[in-house]
Coordinates of C-alpha atoms and ligand atoms in Angstrom, one line a residue:
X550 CA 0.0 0.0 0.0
X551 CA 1.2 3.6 -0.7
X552 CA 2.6 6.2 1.8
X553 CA -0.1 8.2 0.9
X554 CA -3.3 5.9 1.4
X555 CA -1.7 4.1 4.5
X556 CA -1.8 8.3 5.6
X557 CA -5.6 8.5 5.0
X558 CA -6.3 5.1 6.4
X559 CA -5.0 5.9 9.2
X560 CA -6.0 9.3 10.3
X561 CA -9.7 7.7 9.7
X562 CA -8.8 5.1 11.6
X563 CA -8.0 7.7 14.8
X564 CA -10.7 10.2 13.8
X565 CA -13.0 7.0 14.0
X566 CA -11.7 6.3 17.8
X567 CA -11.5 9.7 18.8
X568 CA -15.3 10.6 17.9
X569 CA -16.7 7.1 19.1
X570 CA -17.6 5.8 15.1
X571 CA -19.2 2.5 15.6
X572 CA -17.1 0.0 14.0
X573 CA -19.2 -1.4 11.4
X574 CA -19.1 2.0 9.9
X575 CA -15.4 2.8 10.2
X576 CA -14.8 -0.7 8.6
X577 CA -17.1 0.2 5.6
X578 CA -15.2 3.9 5.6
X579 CA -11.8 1.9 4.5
X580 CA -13.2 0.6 1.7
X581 CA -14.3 2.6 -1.7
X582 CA -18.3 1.4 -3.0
X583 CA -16.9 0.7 -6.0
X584 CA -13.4 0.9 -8.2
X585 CA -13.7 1.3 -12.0
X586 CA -10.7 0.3 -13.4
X587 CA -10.5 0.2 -17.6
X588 CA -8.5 0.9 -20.8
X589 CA -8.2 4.4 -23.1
X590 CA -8.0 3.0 -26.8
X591 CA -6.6 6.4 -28.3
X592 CA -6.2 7.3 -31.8
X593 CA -2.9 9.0 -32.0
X594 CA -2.1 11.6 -34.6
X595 CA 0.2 9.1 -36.7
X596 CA -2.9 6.9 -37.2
X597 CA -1.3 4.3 -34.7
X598 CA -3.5 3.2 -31.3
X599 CA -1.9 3.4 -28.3
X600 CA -4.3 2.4 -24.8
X601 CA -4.0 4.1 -21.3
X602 CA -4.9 2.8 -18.0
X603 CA -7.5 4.8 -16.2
X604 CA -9.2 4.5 -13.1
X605 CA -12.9 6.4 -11.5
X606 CA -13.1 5.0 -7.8
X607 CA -16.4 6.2 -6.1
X608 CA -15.7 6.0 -2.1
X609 CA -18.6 7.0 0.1
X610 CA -22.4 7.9 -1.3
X611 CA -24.2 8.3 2.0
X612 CA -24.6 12.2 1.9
X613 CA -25.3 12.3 -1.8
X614 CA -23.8 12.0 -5.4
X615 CA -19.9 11.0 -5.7
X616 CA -18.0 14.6 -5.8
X617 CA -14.1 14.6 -7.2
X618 CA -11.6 15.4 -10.0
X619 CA -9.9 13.4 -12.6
X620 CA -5.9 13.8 -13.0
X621 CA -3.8 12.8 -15.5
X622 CA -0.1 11.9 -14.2
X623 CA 2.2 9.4 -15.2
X624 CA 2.8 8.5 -11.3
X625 CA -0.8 7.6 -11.1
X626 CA -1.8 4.8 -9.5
X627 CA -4.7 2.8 -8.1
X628 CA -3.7 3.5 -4.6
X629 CA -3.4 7.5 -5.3
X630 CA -6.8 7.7 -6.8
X631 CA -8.2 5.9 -3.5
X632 CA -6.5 7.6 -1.0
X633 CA -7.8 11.2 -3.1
X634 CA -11.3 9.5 -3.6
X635 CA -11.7 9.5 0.5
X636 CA -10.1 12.8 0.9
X637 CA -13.2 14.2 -0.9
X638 CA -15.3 11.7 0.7
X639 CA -14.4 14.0 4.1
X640 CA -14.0 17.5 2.5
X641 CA -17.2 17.5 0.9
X642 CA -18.4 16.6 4.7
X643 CA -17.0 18.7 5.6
X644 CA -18.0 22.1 4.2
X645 CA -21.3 21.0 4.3
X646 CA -22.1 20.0 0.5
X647 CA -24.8 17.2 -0.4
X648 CA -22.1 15.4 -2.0
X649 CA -19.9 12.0 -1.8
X650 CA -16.4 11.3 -2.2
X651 CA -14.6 10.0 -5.8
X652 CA -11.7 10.4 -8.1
X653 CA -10.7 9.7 -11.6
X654 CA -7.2 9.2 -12.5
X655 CA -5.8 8.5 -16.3
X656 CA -1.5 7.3 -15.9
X657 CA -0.5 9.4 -18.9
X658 CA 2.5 12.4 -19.4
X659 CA 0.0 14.3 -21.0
X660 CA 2.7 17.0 -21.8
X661 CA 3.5 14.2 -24.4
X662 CA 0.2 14.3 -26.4
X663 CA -1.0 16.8 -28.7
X664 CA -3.9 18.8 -28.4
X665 CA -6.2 16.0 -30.8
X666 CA -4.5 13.0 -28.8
X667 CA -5.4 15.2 -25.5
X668 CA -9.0 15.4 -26.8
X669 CA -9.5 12.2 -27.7
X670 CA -8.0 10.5 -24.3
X671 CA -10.6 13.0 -22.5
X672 CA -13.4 11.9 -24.6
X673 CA -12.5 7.9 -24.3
X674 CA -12.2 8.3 -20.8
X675 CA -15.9 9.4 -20.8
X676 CA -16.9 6.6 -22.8
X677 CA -15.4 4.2 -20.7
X678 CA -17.1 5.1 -17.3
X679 CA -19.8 6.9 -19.1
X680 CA -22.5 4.3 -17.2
X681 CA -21.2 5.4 -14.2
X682 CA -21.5 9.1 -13.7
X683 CA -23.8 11.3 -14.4
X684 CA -25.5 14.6 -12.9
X685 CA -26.8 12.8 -9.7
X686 CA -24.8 10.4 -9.7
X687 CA -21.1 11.1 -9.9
X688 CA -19.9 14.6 -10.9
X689 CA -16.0 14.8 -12.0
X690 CA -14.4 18.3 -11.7
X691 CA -10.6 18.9 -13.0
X692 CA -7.5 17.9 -10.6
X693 CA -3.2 17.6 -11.9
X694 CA -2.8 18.3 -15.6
X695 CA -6.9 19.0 -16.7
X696 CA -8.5 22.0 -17.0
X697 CA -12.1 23.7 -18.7
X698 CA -11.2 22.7 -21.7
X699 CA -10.7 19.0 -20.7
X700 CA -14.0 19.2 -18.6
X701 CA -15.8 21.3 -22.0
X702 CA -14.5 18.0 -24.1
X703 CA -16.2 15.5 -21.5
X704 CA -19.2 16.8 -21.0
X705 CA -19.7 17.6 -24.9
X706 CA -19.0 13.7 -24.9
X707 CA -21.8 12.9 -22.2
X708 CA -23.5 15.0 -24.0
X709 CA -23.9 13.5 -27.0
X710 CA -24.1 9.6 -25.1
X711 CA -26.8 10.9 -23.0
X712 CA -28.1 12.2 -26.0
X713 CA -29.1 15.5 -24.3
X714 CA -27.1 18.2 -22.9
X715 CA -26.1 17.4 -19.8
X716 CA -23.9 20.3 -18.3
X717 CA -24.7 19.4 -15.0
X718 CA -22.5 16.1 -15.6
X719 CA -19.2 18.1 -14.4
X720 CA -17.9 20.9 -13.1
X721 CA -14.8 23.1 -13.8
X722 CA -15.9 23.9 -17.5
X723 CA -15.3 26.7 -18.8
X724 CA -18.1 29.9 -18.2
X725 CA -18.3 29.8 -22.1
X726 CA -19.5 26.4 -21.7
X727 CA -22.1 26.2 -19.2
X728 CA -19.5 26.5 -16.0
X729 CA -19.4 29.0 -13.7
X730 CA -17.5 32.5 -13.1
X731 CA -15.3 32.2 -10.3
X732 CA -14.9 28.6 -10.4
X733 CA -11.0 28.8 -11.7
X734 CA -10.0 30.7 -8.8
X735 CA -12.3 28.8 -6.5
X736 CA -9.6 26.6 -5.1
X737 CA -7.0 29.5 -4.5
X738 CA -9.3 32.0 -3.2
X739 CA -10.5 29.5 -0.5
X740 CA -7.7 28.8 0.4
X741 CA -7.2 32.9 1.4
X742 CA -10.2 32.8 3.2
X743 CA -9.2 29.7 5.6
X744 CA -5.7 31.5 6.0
X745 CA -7.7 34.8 6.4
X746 CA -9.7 33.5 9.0
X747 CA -7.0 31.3 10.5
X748 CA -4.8 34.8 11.3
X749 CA -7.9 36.5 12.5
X750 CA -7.9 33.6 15.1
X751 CA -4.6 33.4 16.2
X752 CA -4.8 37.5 16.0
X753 CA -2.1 38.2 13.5
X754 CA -2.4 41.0 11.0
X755 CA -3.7 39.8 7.7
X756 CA -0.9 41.3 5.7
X757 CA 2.8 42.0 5.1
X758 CA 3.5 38.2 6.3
X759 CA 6.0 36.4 3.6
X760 CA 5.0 32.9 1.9
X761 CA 6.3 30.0 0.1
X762 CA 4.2 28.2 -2.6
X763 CA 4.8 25.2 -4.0
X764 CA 3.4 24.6 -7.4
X765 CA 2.4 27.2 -9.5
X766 CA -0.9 25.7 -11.8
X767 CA -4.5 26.6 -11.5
X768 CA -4.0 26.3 -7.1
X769 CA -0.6 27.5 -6.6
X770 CA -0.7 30.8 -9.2
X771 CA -4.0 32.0 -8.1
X772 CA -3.5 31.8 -4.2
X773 CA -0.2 33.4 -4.7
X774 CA -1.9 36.2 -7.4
X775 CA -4.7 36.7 -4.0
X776 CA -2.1 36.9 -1.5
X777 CA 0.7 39.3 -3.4
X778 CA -2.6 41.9 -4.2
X779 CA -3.4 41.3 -0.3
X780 CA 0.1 42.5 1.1
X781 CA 1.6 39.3 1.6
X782 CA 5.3 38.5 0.8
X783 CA 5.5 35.8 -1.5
X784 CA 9.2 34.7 -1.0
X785 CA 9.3 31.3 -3.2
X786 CA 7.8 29.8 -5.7
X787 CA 7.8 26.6 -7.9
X788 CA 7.0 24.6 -10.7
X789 CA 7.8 20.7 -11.6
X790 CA 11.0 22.5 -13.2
X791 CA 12.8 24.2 -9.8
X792 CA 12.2 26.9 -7.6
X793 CA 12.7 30.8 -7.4
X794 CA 13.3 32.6 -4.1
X795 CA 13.2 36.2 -3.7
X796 CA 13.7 37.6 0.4
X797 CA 12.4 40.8 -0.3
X798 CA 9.4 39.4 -2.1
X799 CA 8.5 38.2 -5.9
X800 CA 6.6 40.5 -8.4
X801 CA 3.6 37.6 -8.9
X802 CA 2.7 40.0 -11.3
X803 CA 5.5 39.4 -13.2
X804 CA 5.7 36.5 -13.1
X805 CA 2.4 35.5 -14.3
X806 CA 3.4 37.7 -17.1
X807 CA 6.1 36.0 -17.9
X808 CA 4.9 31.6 -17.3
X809 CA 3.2 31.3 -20.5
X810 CA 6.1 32.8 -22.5
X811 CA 9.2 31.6 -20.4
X812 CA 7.9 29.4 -17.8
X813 CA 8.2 30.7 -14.4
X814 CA 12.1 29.2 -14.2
X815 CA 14.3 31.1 -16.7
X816 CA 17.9 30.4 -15.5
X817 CA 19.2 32.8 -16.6
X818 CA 17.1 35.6 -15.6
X819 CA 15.3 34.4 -12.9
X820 CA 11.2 35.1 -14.2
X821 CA 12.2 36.8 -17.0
X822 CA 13.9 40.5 -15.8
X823 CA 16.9 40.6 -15.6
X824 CA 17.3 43.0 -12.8
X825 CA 16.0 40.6 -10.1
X826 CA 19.3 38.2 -10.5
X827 CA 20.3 39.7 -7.3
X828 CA 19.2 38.9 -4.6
X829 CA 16.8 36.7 -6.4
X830 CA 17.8 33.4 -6.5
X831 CA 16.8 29.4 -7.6
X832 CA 16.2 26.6 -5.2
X833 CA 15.6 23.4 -5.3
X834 CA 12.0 22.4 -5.2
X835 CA 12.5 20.4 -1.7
X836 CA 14.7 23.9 -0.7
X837 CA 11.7 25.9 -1.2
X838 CA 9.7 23.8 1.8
X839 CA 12.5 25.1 4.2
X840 CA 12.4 29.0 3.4
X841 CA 12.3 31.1 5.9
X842 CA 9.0 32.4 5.4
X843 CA 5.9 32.7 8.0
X844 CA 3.3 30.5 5.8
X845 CA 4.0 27.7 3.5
X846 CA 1.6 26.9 1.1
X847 CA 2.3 23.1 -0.5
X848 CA 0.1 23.3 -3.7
X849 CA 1.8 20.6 -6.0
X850 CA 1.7 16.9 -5.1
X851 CA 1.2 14.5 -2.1
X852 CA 3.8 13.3 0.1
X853 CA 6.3 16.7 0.4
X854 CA 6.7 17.1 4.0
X855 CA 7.9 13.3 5.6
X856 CA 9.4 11.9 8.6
X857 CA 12.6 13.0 7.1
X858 CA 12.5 16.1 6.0
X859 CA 9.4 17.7 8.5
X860 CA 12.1 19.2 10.8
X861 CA 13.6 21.6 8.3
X862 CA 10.7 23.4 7.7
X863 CA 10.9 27.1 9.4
X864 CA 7.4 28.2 8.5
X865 CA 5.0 29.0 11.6
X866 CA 1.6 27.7 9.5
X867 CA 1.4 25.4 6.8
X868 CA -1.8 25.6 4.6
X869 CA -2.0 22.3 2.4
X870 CA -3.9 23.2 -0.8
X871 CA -2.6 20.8 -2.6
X872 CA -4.1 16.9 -1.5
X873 CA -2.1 14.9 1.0
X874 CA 1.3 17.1 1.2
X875 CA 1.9 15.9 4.8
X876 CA 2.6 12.8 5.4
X877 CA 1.6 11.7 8.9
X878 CA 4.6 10.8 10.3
X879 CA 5.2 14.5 9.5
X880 CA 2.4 15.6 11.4
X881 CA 3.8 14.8 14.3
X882 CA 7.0 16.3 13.9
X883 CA 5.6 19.4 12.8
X884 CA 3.4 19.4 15.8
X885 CA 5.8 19.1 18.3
X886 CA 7.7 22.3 17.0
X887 CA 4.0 23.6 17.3
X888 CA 3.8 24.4 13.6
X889 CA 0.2 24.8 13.0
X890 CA -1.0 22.4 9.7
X891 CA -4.4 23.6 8.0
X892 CA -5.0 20.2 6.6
X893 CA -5.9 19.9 2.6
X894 CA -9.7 18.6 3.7
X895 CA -10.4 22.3 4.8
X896 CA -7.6 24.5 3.1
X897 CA -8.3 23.5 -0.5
X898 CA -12.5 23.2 -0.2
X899 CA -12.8 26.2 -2.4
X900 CA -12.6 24.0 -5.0
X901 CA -15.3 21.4 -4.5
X902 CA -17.6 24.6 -3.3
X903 CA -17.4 26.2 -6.1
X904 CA -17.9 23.4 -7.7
X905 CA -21.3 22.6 -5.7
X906 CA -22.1 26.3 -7.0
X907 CA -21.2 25.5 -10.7
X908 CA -23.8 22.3 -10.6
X909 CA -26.4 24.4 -9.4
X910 CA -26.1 26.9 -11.8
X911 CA -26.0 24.3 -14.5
X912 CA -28.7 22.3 -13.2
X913 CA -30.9 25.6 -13.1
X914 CA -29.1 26.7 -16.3
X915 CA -29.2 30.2 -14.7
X916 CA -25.8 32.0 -14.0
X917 CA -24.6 33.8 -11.4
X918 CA -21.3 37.0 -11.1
X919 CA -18.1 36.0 -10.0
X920 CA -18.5 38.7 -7.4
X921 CA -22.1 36.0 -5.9
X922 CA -20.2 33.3 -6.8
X923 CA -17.0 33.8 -4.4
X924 CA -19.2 35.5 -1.7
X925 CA -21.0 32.5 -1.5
X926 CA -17.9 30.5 -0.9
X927 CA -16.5 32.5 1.4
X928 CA -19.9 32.0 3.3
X929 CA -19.7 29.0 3.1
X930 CA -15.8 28.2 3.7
X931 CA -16.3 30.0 7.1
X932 CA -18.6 28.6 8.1
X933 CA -16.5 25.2 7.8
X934 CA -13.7 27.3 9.1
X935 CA -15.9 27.4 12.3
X936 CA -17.3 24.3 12.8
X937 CA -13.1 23.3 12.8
X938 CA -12.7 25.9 15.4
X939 CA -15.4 24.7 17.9
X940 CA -15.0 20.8 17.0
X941 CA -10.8 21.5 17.6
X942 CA -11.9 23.0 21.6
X943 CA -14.3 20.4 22.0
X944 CA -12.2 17.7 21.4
X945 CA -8.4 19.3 22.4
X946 CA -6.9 18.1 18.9
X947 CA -5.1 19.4 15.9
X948 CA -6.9 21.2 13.1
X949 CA -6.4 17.8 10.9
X950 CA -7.7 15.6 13.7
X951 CA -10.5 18.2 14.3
X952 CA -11.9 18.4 10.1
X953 CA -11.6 14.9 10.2
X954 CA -14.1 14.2 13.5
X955 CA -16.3 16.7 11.8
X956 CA -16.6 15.0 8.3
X957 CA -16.3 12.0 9.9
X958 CA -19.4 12.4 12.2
X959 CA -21.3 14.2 9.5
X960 CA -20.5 11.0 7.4
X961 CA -21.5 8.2 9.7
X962 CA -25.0 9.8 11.1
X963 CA -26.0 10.0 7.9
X964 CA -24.6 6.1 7.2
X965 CA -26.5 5.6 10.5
X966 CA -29.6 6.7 9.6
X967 CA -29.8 5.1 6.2
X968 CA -28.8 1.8 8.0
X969 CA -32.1 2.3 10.5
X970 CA -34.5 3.3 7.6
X971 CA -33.3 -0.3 5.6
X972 CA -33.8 -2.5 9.2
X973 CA -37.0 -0.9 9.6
Ligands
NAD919 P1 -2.0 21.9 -12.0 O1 -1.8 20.8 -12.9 O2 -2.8 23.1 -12.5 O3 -0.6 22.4 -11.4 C1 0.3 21.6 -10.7 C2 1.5 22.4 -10.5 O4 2.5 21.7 -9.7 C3 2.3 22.8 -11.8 O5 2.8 24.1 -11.7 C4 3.5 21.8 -11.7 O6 4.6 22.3 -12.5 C5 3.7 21.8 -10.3 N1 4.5 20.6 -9.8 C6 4.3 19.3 -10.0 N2 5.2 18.6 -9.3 C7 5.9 19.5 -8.6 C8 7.0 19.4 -7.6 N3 7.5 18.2 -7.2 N4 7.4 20.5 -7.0 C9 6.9 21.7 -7.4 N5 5.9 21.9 -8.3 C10 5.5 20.8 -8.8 O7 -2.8 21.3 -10.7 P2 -3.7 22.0 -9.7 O8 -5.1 21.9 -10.1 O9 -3.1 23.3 -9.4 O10 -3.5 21.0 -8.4 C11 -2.5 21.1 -7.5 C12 -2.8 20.4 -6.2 O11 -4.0 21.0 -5.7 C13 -3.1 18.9 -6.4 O12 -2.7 18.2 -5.2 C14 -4.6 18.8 -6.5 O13 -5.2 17.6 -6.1 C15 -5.0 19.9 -5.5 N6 -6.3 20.5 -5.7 C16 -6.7 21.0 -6.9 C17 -8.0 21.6 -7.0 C18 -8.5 22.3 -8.2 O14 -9.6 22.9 -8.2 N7 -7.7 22.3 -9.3 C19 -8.9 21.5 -5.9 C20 -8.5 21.0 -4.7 C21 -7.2 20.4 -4.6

């Protein structure tokens, strides 16, 4: 079993003990309700076929529809697209969404395919678990390496096999498309309002503190766009290709400017002027998770922060928007040098809110500003933000421990119930 779903096992495993789950249920929590696991027969642009392996697992259904993105990595593997399917099993818990838990997962580079072989994965992968998902059923949303126009391509293809337009089908499209304004910030701008309200509660000010951000996608560009207009210091940043560090603070500005052209690591000129050589400066990706920065924002990949590396970090609050980037063997560490961890579940719900705002809209086919949109999930994310505060008092635990009673609790009642109204 992976590092990453032995992690999620077993933190449901102590959230289970901790809130008194009955065992029955706990045991039926450590297993998905079903694992699709199937072939992509692509048509590649020299006429040749070439199949990739894909996976959809659905985890938990009891509070309503299967909720979850669908990621295309070459490291992908059965065991990551479980562990993530449970993750969202508990985040949509827990910011209060009528939603289940799933994931989708196709093991491709997808750097290596052109934009036809792109659409045509994207579209097979439809086909293949087309039976299985659906508007009220299971609703994908994008993850690693998709994006609107990869959601636009899918649910053009569910579409056409449902034979009526089904926008509702998945979330993350672009607005042009039936998805929703907003929505490709969603993720990032939660993740300022869980940090936002985090400060307020440990009374810090809400500016002028300096960050490091791993990954710099959809998640890691538009938190660090959010916090640079906010005041913040944004001292590092990375991509899959390195890291850039900057003490007095980079120009995110700039440097969005610059990614599409250059990519956000030019060696020789740092992101792209010349006059920030000095004292700007590249890291190693690891490097950039020991800055010496107040916040660190993992927003890349699982598994970052481990037993060996978790003492090197120098940053006073980590805030996981990207899924699983503490291991929790790490945890611990991290706890002991009293580093408060905002764990993924909570920090990164802007996402699958948005999301839940995007399906409305389409269901209703009536759409909404970007200005009601992120109002609504700011609502909404602090309210989650405060169930986490009274659930952490009530119980004496760390944020983690504390999202995952809540969702956990949230989960099982409903289990409960639905296990009564079947005896009876
Ligand atoms: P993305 O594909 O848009 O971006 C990923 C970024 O990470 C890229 O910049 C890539 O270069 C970088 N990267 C990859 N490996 C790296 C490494 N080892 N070090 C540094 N950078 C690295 O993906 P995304 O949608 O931004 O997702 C990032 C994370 O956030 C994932 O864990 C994902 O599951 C999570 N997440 C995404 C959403 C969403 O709405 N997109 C919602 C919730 C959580």
């Amino acid at each position: 079993m992976s590092t990453f779903l032995q992690n999620t096992q077993k933190i449901i495993e102590e959230a289970a003990e901790i809130s008194g789950t009955n065992p029955g249920i706990l045991a039926k929590l450590q297993i998905p309700e079903h694992v699709w696991e199937f072939e992509i027969p692509v048509m590649m642009s020299d006429g040749s076929e070439k199949k990739f392996h894909a996976w959809r697992v659905q985890h938990n259904s009891a509070l309503g529809p299967y909720k979850g993105g669908i990621r295309y990595h070459q490291d992908s593997s059965l065991d990551e697209v479980s562990a993530l399917a449970s993750l969202m099993t508990w985040k949509t818990s827990l910011a209060g969404l009528p939603y289940g838990g799933g994931k989708g997962a196709v093991k491709v580079d997808s750097k290596t395919l052109n934009e036809m072989e792109l659409e045509n994965l994207s579209r097979g992968y439809v086909r293949g678990i087309f039976k299985y998902i659906g508007q009220k059923m299971d609703i994908p949303a994008p993850d690693v390496n998709t994006n609107p126009k990869i959601m636009d391509w899918m649910a053009d293809e569910y579409s056409k096999l449902a034979g009526v337009w089904t926008p509702a089908a998945f979330t993350g499209k672009s607005v042009e498309k039936g998805g929703s304004r907003g929505r490709e910030i969603a993720t990032g701008f939660g993740g300022y309002v869980v940090l936002r309200e985090l400060l307020a509660n440990n009374q810090l000010p809400v500016t002028g503190l300096s960050v490091a951000i791993q990954g710099f996608g959809n998640v890691g560009s538009n938190i660090a766009k959010i916090l640079f207009e906010k005041g913040f210091k944004i001292r590092a940043i990375s991509d899959s290709k390195g890291a850039l560090y900057e003490k007095n603070g980079i120009d995110v500005e700039m440097v969005l400017k610059v990614k599409e052209k250059t990519g956000i690591i030019d060696r020789k000129k740092c992101y792209g002027v010349e006059s920030h050589d000095e004292p700007c400066r590249h890291l190693t990706n690891e490097d950039l998770l020991f800055s010496d920065v107040d916040i660190l924002i993992p927003a890349a990949m699982e598994d970052q922060i481990t037993l060996e590396n978790a003492d090197r970090v120098k940053a006073k609050i980590i805030l996981e928007l990207a899924n699983g980037p503490v291991t929790r063997e790490a945890d611990a560490i991290l706890e002991k040098h009293k580093i408060e961890v905002i764990p993924d579940i909570l920090a990164n719900s802007g996402g699958v809110v948005g999301s839940y705002f995007e399906w409305m809209q389409s269901l209703e086919e009536k759409y909404w500003s970007e200005a009601r949109v992120l109002e609504k999930i700011d609502d909404k994310l602090c309210e989650a933000f405060d169930g986490v505060v009274s659930t952490k008092a009530e119980y004496q635990v760390s944020w983690r421990m504390a999202s995952y009673i809540r969702a956990m609790l949230r989960v099982s009642r409903a289990m409960d119930l639905a296990q009564k109204k079947r005896s009876s």
